[in-house]
XYZ file of C-alpha atoms in Angstrom:
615
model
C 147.403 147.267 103.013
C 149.569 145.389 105.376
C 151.337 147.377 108.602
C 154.907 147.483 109.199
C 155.373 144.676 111.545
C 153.524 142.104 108.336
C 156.153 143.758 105.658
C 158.980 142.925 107.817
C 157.947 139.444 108.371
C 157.851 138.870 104.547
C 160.650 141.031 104.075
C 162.650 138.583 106.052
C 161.401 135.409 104.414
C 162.569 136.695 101.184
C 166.319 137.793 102.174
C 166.709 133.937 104.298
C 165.238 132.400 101.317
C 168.352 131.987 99.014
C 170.465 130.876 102.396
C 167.395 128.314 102.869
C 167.903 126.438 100.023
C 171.757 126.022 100.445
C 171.645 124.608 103.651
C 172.934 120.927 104.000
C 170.511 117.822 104.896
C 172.731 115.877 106.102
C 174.400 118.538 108.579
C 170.514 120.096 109.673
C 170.077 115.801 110.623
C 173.390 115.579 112.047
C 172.659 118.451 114.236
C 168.859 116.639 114.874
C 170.409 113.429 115.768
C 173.224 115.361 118.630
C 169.948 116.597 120.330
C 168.114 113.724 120.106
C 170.727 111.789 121.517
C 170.984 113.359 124.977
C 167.766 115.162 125.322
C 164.591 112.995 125.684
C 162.363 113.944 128.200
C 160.825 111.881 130.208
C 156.815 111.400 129.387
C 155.558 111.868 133.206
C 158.359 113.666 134.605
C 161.551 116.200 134.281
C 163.984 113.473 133.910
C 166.165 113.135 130.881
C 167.911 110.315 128.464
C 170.547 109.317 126.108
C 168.117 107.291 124.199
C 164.439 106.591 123.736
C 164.960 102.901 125.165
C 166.305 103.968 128.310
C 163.691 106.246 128.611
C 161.074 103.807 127.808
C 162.465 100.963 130.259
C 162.269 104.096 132.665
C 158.463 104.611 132.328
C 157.757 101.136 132.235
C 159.835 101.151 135.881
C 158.585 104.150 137.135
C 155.278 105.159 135.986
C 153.671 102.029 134.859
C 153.727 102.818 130.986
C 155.266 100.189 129.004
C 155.693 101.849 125.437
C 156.676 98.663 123.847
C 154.014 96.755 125.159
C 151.141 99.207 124.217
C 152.469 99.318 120.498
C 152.554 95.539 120.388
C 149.333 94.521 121.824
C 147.490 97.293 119.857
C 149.450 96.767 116.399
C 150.431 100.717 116.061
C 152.268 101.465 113.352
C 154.118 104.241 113.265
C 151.954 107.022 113.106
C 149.898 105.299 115.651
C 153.143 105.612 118.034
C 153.572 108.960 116.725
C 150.319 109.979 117.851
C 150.450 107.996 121.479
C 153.727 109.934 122.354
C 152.002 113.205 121.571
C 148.831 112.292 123.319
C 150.699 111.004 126.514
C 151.910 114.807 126.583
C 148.962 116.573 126.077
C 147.441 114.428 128.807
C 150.386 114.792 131.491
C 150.743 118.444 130.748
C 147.052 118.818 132.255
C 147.642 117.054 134.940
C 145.052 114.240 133.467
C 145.920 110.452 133.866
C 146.245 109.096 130.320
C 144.446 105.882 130.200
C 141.790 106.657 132.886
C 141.054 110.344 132.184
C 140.980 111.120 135.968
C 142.794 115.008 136.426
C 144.582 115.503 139.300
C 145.475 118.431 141.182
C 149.335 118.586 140.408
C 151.982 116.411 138.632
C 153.341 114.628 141.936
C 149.766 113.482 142.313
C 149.724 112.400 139.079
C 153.246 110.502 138.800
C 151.783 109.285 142.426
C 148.177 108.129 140.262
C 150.082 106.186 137.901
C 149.197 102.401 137.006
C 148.991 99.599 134.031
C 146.333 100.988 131.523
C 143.488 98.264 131.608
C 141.379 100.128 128.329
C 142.759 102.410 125.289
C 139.534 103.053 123.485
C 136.265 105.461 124.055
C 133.629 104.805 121.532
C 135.489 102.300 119.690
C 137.970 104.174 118.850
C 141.651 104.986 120.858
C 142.032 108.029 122.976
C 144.961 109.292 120.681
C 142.466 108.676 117.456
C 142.372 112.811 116.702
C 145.016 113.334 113.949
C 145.379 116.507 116.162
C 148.058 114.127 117.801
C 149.998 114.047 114.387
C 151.293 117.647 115.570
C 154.115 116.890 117.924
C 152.638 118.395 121.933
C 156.457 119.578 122.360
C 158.533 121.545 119.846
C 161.453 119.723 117.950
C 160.313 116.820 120.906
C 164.005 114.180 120.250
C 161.710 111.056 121.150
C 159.453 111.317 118.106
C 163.192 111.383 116.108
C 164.177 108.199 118.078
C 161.884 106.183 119.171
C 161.192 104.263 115.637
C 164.518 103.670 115.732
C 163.404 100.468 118.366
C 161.042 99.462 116.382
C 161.123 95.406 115.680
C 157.810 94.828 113.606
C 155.829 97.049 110.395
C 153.196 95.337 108.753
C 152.351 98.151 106.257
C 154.805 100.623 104.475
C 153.359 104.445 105.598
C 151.295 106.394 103.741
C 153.790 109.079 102.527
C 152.316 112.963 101.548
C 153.346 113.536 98.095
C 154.802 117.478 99.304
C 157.135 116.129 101.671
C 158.329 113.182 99.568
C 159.386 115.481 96.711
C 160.821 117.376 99.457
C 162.793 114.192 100.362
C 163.592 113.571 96.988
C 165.505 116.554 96.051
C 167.418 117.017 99.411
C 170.533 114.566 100.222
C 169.131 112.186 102.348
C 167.254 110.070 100.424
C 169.568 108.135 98.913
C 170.671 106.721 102.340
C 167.401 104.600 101.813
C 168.891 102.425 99.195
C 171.569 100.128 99.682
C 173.330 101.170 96.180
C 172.258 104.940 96.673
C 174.664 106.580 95.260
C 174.686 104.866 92.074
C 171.305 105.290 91.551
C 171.845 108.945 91.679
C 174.482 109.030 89.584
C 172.924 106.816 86.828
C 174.482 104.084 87.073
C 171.851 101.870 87.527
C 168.447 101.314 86.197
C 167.096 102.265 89.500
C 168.183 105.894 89.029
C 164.961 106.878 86.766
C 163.165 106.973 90.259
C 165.226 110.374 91.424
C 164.752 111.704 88.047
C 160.954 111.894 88.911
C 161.111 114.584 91.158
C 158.893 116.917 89.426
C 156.381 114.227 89.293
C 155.411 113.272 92.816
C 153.152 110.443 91.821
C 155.385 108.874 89.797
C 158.263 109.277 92.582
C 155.702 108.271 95.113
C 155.087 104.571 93.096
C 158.227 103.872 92.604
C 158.976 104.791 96.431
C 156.464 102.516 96.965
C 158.282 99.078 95.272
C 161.289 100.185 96.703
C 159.843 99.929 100.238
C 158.325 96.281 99.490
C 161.494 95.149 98.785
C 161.072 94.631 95.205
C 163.844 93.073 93.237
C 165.652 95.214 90.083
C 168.582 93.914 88.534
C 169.589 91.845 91.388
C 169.226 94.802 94.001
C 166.707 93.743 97.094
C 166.585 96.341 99.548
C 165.707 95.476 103.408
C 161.889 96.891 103.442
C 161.781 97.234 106.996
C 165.110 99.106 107.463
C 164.231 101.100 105.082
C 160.776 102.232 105.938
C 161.986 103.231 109.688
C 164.646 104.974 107.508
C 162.005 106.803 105.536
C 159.809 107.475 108.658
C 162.063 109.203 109.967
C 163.254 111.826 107.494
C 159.584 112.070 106.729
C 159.170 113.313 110.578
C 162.464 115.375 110.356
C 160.978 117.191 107.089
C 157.825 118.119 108.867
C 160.388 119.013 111.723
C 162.156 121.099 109.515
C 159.713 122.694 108.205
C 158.568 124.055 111.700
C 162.005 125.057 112.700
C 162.178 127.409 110.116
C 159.090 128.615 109.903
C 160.140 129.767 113.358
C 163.718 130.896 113.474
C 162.079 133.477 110.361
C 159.002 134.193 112.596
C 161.616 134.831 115.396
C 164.174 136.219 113.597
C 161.422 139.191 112.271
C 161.419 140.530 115.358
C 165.041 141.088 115.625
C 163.800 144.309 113.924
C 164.135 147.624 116.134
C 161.268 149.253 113.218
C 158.764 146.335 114.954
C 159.512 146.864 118.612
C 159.351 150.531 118.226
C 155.776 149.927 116.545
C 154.849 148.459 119.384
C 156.249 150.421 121.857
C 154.678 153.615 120.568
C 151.576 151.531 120.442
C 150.143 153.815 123.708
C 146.974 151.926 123.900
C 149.097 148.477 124.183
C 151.753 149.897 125.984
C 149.933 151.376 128.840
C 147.086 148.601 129.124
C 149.795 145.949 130.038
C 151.447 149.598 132.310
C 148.658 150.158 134.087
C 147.821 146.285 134.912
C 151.196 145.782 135.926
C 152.276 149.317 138.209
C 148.555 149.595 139.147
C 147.647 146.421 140.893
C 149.573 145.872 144.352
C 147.896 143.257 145.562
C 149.123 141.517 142.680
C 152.063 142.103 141.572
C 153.848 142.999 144.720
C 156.442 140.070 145.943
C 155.280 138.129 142.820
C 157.278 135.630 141.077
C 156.899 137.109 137.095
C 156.840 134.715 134.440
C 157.052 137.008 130.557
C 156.712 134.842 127.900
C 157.655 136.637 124.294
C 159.541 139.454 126.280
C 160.967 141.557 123.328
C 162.325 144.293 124.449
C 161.375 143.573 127.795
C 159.381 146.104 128.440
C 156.404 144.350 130.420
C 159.028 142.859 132.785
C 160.465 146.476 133.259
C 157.248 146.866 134.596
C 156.700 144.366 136.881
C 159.452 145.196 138.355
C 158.551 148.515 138.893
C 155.159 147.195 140.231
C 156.922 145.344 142.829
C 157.818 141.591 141.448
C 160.215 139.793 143.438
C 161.431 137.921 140.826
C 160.931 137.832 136.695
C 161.323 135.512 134.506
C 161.934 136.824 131.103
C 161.795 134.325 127.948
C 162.506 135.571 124.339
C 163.453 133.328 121.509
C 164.698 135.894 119.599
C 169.027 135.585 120.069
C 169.145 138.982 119.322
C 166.152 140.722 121.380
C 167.185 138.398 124.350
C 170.682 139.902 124.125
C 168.858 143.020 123.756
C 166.434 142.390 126.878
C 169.161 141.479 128.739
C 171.504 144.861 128.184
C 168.480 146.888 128.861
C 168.053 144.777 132.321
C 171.483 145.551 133.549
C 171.614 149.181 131.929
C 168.607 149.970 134.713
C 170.090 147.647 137.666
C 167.717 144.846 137.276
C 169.166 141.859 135.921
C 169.938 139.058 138.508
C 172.625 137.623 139.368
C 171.165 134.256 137.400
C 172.064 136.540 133.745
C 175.311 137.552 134.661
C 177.031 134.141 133.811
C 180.197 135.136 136.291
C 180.280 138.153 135.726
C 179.792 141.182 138.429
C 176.679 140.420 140.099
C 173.629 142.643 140.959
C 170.676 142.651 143.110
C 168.535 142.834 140.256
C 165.540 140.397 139.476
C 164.999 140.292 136.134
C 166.432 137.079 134.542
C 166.438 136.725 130.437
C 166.582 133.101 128.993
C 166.748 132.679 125.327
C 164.941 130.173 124.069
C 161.260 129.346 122.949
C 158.892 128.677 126.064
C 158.706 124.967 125.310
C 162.445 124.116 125.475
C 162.422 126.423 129.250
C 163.343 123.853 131.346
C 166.397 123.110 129.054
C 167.883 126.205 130.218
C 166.736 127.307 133.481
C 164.275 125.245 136.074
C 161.113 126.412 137.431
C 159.044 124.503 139.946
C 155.409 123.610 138.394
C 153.335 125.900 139.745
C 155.687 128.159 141.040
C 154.639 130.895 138.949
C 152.224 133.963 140.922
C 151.728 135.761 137.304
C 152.399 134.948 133.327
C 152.306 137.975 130.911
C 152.706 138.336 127.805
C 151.583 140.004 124.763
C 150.554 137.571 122.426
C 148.329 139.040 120.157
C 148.803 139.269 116.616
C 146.348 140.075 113.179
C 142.817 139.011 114.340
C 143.866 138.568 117.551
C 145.512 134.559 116.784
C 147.930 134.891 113.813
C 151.053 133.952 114.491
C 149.637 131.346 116.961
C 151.541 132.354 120.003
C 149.062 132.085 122.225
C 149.261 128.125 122.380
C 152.968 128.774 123.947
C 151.016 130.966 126.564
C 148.825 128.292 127.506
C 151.750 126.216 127.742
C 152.897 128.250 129.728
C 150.091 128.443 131.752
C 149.600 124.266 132.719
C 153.069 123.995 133.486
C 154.411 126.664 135.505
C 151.503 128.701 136.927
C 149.893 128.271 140.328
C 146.616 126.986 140.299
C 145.220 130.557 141.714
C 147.942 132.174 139.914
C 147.003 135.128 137.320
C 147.333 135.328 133.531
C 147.429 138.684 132.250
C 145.363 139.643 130.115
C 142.507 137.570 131.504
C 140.032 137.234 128.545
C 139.964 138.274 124.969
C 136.768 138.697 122.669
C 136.899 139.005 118.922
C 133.747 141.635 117.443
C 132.539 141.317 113.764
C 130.908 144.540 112.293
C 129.370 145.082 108.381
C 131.306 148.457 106.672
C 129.951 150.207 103.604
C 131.799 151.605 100.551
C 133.821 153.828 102.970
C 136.002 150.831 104.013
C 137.185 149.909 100.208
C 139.775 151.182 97.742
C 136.759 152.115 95.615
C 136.535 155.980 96.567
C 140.084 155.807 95.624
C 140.536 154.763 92.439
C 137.203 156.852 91.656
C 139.340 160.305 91.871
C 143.386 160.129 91.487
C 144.383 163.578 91.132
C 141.070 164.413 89.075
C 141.161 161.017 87.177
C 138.799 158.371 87.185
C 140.273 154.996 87.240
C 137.415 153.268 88.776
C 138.248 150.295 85.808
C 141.062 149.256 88.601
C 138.353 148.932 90.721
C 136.699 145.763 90.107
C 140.281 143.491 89.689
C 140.672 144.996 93.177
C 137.717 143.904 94.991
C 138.283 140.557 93.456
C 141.634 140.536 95.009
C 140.146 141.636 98.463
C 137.323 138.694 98.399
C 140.447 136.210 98.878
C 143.225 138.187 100.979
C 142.648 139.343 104.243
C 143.021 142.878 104.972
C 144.870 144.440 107.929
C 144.311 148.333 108.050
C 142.696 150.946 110.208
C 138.679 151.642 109.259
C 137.165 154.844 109.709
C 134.275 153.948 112.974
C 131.890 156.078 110.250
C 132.095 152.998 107.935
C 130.891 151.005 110.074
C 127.195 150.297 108.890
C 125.529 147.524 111.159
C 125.652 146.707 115.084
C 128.644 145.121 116.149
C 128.807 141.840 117.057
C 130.498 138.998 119.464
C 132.173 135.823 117.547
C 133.910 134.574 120.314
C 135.317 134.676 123.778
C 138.162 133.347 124.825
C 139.150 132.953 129.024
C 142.714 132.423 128.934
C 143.014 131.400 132.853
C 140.856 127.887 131.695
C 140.884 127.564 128.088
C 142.573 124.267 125.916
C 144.404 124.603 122.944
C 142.108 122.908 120.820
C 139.805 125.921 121.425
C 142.248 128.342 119.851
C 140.074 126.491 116.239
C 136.520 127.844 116.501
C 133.388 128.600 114.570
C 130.739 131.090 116.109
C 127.334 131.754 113.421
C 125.849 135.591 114.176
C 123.561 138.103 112.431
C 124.225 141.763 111.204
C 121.498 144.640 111.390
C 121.986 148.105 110.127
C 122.929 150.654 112.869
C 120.367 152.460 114.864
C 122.328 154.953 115.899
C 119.764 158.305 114.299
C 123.138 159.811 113.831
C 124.153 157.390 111.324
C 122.665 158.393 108.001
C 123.192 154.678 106.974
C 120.208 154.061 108.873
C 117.174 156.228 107.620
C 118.011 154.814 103.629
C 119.163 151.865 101.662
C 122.965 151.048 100.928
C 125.749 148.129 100.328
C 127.431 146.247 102.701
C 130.561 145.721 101.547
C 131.774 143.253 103.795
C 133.193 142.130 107.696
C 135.479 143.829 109.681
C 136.677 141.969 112.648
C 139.026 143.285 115.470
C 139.881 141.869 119.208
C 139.687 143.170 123.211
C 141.986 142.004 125.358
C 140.460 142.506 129.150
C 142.413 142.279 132.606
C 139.425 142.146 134.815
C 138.809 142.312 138.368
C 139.539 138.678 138.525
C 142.996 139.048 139.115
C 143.571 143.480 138.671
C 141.674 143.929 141.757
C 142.820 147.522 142.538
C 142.642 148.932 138.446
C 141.069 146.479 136.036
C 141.720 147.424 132.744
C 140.793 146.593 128.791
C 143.271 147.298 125.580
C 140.609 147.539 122.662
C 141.565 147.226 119.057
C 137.863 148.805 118.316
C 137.391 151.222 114.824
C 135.707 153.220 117.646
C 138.507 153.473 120.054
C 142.380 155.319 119.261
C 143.757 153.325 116.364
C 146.770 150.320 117.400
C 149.257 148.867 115.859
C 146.997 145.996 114.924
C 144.217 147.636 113.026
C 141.438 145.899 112.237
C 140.983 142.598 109.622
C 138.711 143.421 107.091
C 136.843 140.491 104.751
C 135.773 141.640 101.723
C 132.065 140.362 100.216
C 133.042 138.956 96.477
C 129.844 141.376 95.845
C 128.326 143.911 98.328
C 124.834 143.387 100.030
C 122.395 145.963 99.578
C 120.664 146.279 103.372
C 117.995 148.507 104.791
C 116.649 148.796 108.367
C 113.042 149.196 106.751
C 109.888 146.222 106.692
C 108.747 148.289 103.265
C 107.443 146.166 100.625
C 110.707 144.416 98.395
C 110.329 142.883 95.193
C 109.380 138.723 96.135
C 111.239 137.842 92.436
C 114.607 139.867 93.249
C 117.388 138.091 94.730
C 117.843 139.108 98.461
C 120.769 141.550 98.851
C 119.925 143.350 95.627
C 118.565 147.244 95.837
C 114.848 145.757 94.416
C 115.345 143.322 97.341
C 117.114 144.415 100.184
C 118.094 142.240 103.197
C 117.357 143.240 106.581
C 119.955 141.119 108.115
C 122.543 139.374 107.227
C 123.593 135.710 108.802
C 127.022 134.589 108.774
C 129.204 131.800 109.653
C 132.629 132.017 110.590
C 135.504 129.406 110.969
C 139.012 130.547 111.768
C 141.469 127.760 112.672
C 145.060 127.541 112.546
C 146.590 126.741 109.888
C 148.634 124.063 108.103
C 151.331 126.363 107.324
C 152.742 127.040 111.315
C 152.033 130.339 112.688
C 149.195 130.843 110.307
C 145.561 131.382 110.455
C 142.795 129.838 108.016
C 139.507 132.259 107.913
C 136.007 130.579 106.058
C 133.451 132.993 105.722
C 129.961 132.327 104.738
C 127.082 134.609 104.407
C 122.952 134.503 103.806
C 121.559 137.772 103.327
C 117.749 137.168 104.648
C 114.865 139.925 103.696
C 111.676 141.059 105.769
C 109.524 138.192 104.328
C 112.037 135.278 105.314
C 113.540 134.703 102.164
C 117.078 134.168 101.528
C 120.334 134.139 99.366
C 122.984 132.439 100.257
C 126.739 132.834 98.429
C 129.709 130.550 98.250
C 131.951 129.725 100.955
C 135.200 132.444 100.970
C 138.499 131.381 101.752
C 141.048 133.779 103.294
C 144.156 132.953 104.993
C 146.538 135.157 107.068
C-alpha cells in the first residue's frame, strides 16, 4: 500500500499526461536551442558563451584543453565526445585534474594546475570509457546540444536505441532529416513507407539506417553527414526531454500542500533536522546556510532561528518557492536579495527557484563559501527519487572543505518478517469470510512490486541487519549504486515466541537512519530513525516479498538431508542474501535485485531465482 506523498506523485503523472502528448517538438527544441545559445558554461570555470566554439577556443586559450584536437587525434565519434564533455565535469567538479588524475585543494588551484594532456588511457582503455559518462554531469548541460554542431568528420553513422527512434519518429522533427521531408510524410514519395513504420522500430530503424548512408531512391541522395549530426542531436534532445519531464512532474508533485503537510507532521523528521539545527551553536551560529530542496522552508526557518547569518534557500518547485518565499517575509526573514525592488528587510533568508544544478544561473555563490548544506533528501528506501546526487552536488561545489552536511551519515537495515507483515491474515477473515483464494494472486503481485507501508516491530522475525552505510561529508555519486551480501538468523530475543519454534519467513523489510553525529552537532548530536521499532514516519518501511516463504528455526535438531532447505521437514537456520539497488534507467527511480540461499544446520543449501523490484 503506497503513502500519500507516492499517490500524489502518480496522481500527477496521470492528469499532465494528456497535456504531454500535445506539446509541440519543434517549439520544446526551439526553446532548447534559445538556451543553448547563450548559456554554455565554461568546462574549468564560471564563465559563459554564445556558442560551443567560442567556448572551446576559450579552453584551448585558457586552460590548455583543446576539444577539437582531442576528438581528432583520438577519432571520437560522437558519443565518444559526448562522454569526454561529461567526464571533464565530473573531474573539475572534484577538484581532480582530468588527464593526470592529480586532486587539488580548490578550483583556482586547479584552473592554476592546468596543462596539454600528454596520455588519455588507463589500462588500455580512455578515462571517459564508463558509459556512466553517457548521463550528462550537468542537467539540460547547452554544450552537449551544441557542440556536434562543429563537428567536420563521422566515420560511422551512431548506433541509434530503437525506444527513442520511434520516439523520433512520431514527433515533428524528424522529417527535418530529409531533404524532401515533407513529402515523404505526406506520401508523396516512395520514401514515405519509412514513417509509416513507426510501430515497427526495427523496420524504422533499417530504413533510418540507408537513409543515413546516403543511399539513393528515386533520384533523392541525402547529405549523410548533415544528417547524422542532425539525428544526433534530436537523439540527445529526446533523452533530454525525457529528463525534463520526468522532473518538472517529480517537481511539480510537490506543489501539493497534502505532501508538505505529511511531512511536516512527520515529528520524528521534523524535529531531528529542529533539534540539529536550534541545538547546535557552535554550528550554526553566524553560518552561511545553504537548503537544498527547501519546500516549505521549514529547515531554513530553523537555521535562522539557530542563529545563521545568512540562508540560502533553493526549491525547484515554482510554486513552493513562491510559497517559501511568502512564508520568509510573513516572519521578517527574507533578505533584501528576494525582494526584487521591492521594500527591503533585514531578513536573511534568500529563496531561488530553480534546481541546484542550474544555481549559479540565478544567484552566485563563491566555491566553498558554504559553512552548512541541509537538506532532506530522503525518499522510499532511503534513495528513490535520487535527490541525493543534487546534495552531493551540492556539496563539491559550494561547501567549505571543513564545512558540515547535515545529516552526516545514513545506514540502510534489512530485517526477515513473518506472516504478520502480509495481506494474508487479511483476506483470511473479511467480516467473517474467508477469501484466502485472493491470497495467493496477491503474494505473487508482492514478489515483483515493492512495498512501502508501516510493519508491526512484532513481525519482525530475525536480527536486523546493516546493508550499507553511506558518509555523505566524503561519498561519490557512483556510490549512490551498491550491492552489500548479509545473513538473517531468527531473533533471540526469549520474548519473541518466533524463537523457541519453527515458522516462515516471508520476506525483507528494509528501512534507513539518517545520523547527525558529533562530527559536526557537537553540542546535541542527533539520529531520525525510520526503524519498525521506533514511532512510525512518513516513510515507512520497504518491504520485499519472498515469491515463497522460508520456513526457519533457531534449532541444530536433526532436518530431513532429502528435503529442500527452507521447507518445514528442512528448515534453514539462516538465510544469505544479496542485494543490489541502483538507480534506475527511468530518472528518479530505483532498481532493487534480491537474491536469497536459505542454508540449514548441516551446510546445505537452496538457492531461488533472482527477484526484480523497482520503485
Amino acid at each position: 500500500m503506497e503513502t500519500k506523498r507516492v499517490e500524489e506523485y502518480e496522481r500527477g503523472e496521470e492528469e499532465e499526461e494528456d497535456e504531454e502528448q500535445m506539446e509541440e517538438w519543434d517549439d520544446w527544441q526551439s526553446e532548447e536551442e534559445e538556451e543553448s545559445s547563450s548559456r554554455c558554461l565554461c568546462l574549468f570555470c564560471g564563465s559563459r558563451f554564445g556558442s560551443a566554439e567560442i567556448l572551446f577556443d576559450h579552453c584551448r586559450s585558457e586552460h590548455s584543453f583543446d576539444f577539437h584536437h582531442v576528438v581528432r587525434e583520438l577519432g571520437l565519434d560522437f558519443y565518444g565526445s559526448f562522454k569526454l564533455i561529461n567526464y571533464v565535469r565530473s573531474q573539475v567538479a572534484e577538484n581532480k585534474c582530468w588527464c593526470c588524475g592529480l586532486t587539488l585543494q580548490c578550483s583556482r588551484d586547479l584552473q592554476n594546475h592546468l596543462h596539454p594532456a600528454s596520455n588519455f588511457e588507463k589500462d588500455g582503455k580512455f578515462f571517459w570509457e564508463d558509459d556512466l559518462y553517457l548521463k550528462p554531469y550537468m542537467v539540460d548541460d547547452p554544450l552537449l546540444h551544441s557542440f556536434a554542431g562543429d563537428e567536420d568528420e563521422e566515420e560511422d553513422p551512431p548506433a541509434v536505441d530503437a525506444e527513442m527512434m520511434s520516439e523520433l519518429m512520431t514527433s515533428e522533427e524528424l522529417p527535418k532529416l530529409c531533404n524532401d521531408g515533407q513529402s515523404m510524410i505526406n506520401g508523396d514519395s516512395p520514401m514515405s513507407d519509412i514513417f509509416k513504420e513507426t510501430g515497427n522500430a526495427e523496420a524504422s530503424l533499417d530504413s533510418m539506417d540507408k537513409i543515413s548512408q546516403g543511399m539513393v531512391t528515386n533520384g533523392m541522395i541525402l547529405d549523410r553527414k548533415q544528417k547524422d549530426k542532425q539525428l544526433r542531436l534530436s537523439l540527445a534532445n529526446v533523452d533530454a526531454r525525457k529528463i525534463k519531464n520526468v522532473n518538472e512532474k517529480y517537481f511539480g508533485s510537490y506543489g501539493s500542500f497534502g505532501i508538505h503537510r505529511e511531512m511536516l507532521s512527520d515529528k520524528v523528521r521534523t524535529d531531528a533536522y529542529r533539534g540539529a539545527l536550534l541545538n547546535n551553536p557552535s554550528l550554526i551560529n553566524g553560518a552561511t546556510v545553504l537548503d537544498v530542496g527547501c519546500g516549505t522552508g521549514i529547515l531554513s526557518l530553523f537555521a535562522a532561528q539557530g542563529g545563521a547569518s545568512k540562508v540560502i534557500s533553493v526549491e525547484a518547485s515554482s510554486k513552493m518557492a513562491a510559497v517559501a518565499t511568502q512564508i520568509a517575509r510573513d516572519n521578517g526573514l527574507l533578505s533584501e536579495d528576494s525582494m526584487k525592488g521591492e521594500e527591503q528587510h533585514p531578513g536573511i533568508i534568500n529563496v531561488v527557484q530553480c534546481m541546484v544544478e542550474e544555481l549559479d544561473k540565478y544567484i552566485y555563490i563563491p566555491p566553498n563559501s558554504v559553512d552548512v548544506l541541509v537538506s532532506e533528501w530522503m525518499g522510499y528506501c532511503l534513495l528513490y527519487e535520487s535527490m541525493l546526487s543534487s546534495v552531493l552536488y551540492a556539496r563539491d561545489r559550494w561547501l567549505k572543505p571543513d564545512g558540515a552536511i547535515l545529516p552526516d551519515t545514513a545506514t540502510l537495515f534489512a530485517a526477515g518478517f513473518g506472516r504478520g507483515g502480509t495481506s494474508i491474515p487479511f483476506w483470511e477473515n473479511v467480516y467473517g469470510f474467508n477469501m484466502s483464494c485472493i491470497s495467493k494472486e496477491v503474494m505473487e503481485d508482492a514478489s515483483c512490486v515493492p512495498i512501502v507501508d508501516a510493519i508491526d516491530s512484532r513481525d519482525i522475525m530475525t536480527e536486523s541487519e546493516v546493508i550499507h552505510s553511506f558518509d555523505l561529508a566524503t561519498m561519490k555519486i557512483d556510490e549512490m549504486d551498491f550491492t552489500a551480501i548479509f545473513e538473517l538468523k531468527l531473533r533471540t530475543d526469549p520474548a519473541n515466541k518466533a524463537t523457541s519454534r519453527t515458522c516462515p519467513c516471508y520476506g525483507i523489510v528494509l528501512w534507513f537512519d539518517t545520523d547527525f553525529t558529533n562530527r559536526f552537532c557537537k553540542e546535541m548530536p542527533t539520529i531520525l530513525s525510520t526503524s519498525p521499532y521506533t514511532p512510525r514516519t512518513h516513510w515507512s518501511q520497504t518491504i520485499l516479498t519472498f515469491r515463497e516463504p522460508i520456513t526457519m528455526t533457531s534449532s541444530d535438531a536433526f532436518v530431513s538431508s532429502t528435503a529442500a532447505v527452507g521447507t518445514e521437514e528442512s528448515p534453514a537456520v539462516r538465510i544469505r542474501s544479496r542485494i543490489s539497488i541502483a538507480r534506475s534507467s527511468e530518472h528518479r527511480s530505483i532498481d532493487i535485485s534480491l537474491e536469497i540461499s536459505s542454508i540449514s544446520s548441516d551446510d546445505r543449501k537452496h538457492s531461488w531465482p533472482v527477484q526484480i523490484f523497482s520503485l
